[in-house]
Coordinates of C-alpha atoms in Angstrom, one line a residue:
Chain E
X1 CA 52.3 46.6 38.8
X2 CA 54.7 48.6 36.4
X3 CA 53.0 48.8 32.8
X4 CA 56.3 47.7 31.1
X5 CA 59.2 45.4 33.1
X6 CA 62.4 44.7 32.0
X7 CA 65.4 42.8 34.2
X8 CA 67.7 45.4 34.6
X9 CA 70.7 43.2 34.2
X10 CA 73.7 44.0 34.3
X11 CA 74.1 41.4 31.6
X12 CA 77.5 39.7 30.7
X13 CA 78.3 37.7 27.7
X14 CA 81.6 36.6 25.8
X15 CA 82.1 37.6 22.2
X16 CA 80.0 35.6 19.7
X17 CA 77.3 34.6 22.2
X18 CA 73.4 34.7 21.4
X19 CA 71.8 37.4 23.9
X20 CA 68.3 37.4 25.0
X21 CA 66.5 40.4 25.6
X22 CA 63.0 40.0 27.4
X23 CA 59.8 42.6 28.6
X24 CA 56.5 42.1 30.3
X25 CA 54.0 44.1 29.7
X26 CA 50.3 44.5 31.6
X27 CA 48.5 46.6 28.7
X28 CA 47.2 44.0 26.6
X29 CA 45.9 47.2 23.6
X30 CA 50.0 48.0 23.4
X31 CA 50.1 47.2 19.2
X32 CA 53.4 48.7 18.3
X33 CA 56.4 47.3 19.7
X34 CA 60.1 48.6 19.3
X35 CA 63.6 48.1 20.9
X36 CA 66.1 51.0 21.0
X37 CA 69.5 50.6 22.1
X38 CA 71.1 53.2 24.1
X39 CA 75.4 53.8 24.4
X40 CA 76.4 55.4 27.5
X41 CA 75.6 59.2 27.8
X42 CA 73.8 58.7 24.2
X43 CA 70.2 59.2 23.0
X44 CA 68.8 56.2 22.7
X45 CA 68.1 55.0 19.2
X46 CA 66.0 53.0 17.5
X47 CA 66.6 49.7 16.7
X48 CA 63.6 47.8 15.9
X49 CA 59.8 47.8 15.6
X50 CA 56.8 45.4 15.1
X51 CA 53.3 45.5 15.1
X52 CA 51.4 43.2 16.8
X53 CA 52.3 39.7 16.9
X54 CA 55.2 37.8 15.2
X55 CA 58.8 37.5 14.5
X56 CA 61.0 40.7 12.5
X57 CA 64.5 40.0 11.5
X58 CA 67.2 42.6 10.5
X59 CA 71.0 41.2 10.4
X60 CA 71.5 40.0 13.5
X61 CA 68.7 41.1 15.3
X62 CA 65.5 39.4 15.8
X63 CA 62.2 40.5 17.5
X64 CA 59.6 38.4 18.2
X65 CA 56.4 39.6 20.1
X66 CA 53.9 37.2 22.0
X67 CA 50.7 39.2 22.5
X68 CA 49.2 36.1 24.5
X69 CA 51.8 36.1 27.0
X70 CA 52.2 40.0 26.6
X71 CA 55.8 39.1 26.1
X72 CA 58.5 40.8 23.7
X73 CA 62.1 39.5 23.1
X74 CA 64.7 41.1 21.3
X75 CA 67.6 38.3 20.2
X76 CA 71.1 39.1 19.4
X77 CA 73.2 36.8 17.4
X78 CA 76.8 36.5 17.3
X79 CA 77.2 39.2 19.6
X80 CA 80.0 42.0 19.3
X81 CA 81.6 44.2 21.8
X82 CA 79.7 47.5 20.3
X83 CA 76.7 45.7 21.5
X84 CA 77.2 46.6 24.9
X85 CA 74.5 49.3 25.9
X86 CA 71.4 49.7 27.3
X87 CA 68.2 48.0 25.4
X88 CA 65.0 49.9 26.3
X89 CA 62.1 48.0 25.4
X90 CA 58.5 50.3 24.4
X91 CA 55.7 50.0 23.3
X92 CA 52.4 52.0 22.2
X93 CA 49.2 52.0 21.5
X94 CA 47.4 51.8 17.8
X95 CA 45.0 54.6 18.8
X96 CA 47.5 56.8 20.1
X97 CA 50.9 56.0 19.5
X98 CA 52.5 59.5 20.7
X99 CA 52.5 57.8 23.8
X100 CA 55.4 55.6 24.0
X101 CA 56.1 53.5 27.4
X102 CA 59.2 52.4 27.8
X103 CA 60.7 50.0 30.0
X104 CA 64.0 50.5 32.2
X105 CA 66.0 49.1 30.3
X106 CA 68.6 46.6 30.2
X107 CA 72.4 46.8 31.1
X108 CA 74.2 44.7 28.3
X109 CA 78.4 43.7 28.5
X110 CA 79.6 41.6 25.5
X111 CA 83.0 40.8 26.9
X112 CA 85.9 40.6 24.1
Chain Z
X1 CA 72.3 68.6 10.3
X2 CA 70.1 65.3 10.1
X3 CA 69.5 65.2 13.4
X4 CA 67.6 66.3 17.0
X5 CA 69.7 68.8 18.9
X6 CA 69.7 69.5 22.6
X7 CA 71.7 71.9 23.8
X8 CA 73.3 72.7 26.4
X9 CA 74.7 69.3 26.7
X10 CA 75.6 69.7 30.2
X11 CA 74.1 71.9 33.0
X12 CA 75.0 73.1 36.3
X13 CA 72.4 74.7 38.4
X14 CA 72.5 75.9 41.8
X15 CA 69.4 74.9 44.1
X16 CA 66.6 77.8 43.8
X17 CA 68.0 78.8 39.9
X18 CA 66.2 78.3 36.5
X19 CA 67.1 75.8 33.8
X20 CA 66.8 76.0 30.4
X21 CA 67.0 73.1 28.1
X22 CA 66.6 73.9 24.6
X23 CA 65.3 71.1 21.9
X24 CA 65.7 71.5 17.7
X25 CA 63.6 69.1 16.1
X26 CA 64.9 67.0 13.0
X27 CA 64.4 68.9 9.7
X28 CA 60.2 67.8 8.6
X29 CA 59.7 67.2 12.3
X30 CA 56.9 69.1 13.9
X31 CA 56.3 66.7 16.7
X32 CA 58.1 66.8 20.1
X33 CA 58.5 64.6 23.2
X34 CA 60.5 65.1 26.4
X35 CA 61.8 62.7 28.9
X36 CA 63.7 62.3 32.1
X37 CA 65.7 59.8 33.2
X38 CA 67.4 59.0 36.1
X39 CA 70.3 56.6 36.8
X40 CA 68.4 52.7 36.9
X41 CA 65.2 54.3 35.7
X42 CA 63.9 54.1 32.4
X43 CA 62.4 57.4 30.1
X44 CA 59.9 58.6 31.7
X45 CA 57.8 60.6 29.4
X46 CA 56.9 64.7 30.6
X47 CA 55.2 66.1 28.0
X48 CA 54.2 66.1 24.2
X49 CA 54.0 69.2 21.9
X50 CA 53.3 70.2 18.5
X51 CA 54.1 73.6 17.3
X52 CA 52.8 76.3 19.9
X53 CA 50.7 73.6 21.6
X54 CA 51.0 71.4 24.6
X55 CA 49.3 67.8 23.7
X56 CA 49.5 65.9 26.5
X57 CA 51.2 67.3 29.5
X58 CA 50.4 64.5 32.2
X59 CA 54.0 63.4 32.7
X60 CA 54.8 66.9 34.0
X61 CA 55.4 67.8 37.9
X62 CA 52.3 70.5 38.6
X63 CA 54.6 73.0 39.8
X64 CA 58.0 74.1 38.6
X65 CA 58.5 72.7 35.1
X66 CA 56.4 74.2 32.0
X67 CA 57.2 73.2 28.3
X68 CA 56.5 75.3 25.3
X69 CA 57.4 74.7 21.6
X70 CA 56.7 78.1 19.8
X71 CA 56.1 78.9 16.1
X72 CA 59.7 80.1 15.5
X73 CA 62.9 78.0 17.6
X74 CA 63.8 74.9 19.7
X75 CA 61.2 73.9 22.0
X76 CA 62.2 75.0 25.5
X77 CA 61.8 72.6 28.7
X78 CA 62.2 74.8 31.4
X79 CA 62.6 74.1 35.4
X80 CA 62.0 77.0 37.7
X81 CA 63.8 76.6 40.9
X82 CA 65.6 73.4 40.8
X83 CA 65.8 71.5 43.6
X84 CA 68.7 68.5 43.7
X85 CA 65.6 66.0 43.0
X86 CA 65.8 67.7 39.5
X87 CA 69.7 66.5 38.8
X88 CA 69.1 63.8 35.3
X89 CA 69.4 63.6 32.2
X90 CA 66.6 65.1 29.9
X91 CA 66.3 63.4 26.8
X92 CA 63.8 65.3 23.6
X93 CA 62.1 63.1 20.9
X94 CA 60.8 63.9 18.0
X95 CA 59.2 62.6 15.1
X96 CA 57.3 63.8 11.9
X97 CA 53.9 63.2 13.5
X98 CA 52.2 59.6 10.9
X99 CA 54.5 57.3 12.6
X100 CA 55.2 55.8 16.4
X101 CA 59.1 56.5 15.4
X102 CA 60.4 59.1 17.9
X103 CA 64.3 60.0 17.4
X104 CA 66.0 61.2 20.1
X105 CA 68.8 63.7 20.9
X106 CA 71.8 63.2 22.8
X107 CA 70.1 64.8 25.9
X108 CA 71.2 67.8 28.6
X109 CA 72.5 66.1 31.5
X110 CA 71.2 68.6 34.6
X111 CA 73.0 68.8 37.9
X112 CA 71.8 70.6 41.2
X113 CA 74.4 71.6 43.4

């Protein structure tokens, strides 16, 4: 079993819809939580972060992490066409948080 | 400049050649991460240094690939006869060393021929 899975996608959505975002993971000590987004050819960058359990808005972004279910979602509203990239998933430990897993990553379209 | 640079951004290697990817942290940053990632893969983490040590190298293939970030310049990734297994993108992180945040740079994208 992978430590972190993520449905690859490819994911398509018309303008303005709400996208869901979902990751498994099997490391139930994982403590930080983040979501970067990643253009084509780009760096990925990061969007957001939590620690442990709980909800974190910003704008139209919302993360929410279930450490019970060891189950993260990152939730898009209104979504744009510069939304479409790849959203990596990750996720570290408190004791040692250099080491950041990521998950593959999913393929987001938000079609105009 | 604000931000991590990779350079070259693109790199053509023949099988049996070296490569040299070359990594400039962001200015404070003392901290630094490389990846690889293929097409449908995720970042897969190779190896973590601070300056003129290696951290944690257990992402790294055992032969071929050696990482060194030294008092003075970028940290260098380099790949010692490639093979076409080697052709992805390699993606540095780096980050100020209190916090999980790792920023990335825009990668070198590798090709064996």
């Amino acid at each position: 079993q992978k430590e972190v899975e993520q449905d690859p996608g490819p994911l398509s959505v018309p303008e303005g819809a709400i996208v869901s975002l979902n990751c498994t993971y099997s490391n139930s000590a994982f403590q930080y939580f983040m979501w970067y987004r990643q253009y084509s050819r780009k760096g990925p960058e990061l969007l957001m972060y939590t620690y442990s359990s709980g909800n974190k808005e910003d704008g139209r972004f919302t993360a929410q992490v279930d450490k019970s279910s060891k189950y993260i979602s990152l939730f898009i509203r209104d979504s744009q066409p510069s939304d479409s990239a790849t959203y990596l998933c990750a996720m570290t430990l408190a004791t040692n948080y250099d080491k950041v897993i990521f998950g593959p990553g999913t393929s987001l379209s938000v079609i105009p | 400049n604000a931000g991590v640079m990779q350079n070259p951004r693109h790199l053509v290697r023949r099988r049996g050649q070296e490569a040299r990817l070359r990594c400039s942290p962001m200015k404070g940053h003392s901290h630094v991460y490389w990846y690889r990632q293929l097409p449908e893969e995720g970042l897969k983490f190779m190896v973590y240094l601070q300056k003129e040590n290696i951290i944690d190298e257990s992402g790294m293939p055992k032969e071929r690939f050696s990482a060194e970030f030294p008092k003075e310049g970028p940290s260098i990734l380099r790949i010692q006869q490639v093979v076409r297994g080697d052709s992805a993108a390699y993606f540095c992180a780096t980050s100020g060393g209190d916090s999980y945040e790792q920023y990335f740079g825009p990668g070198t994208r590798l090709t064996v021929t």
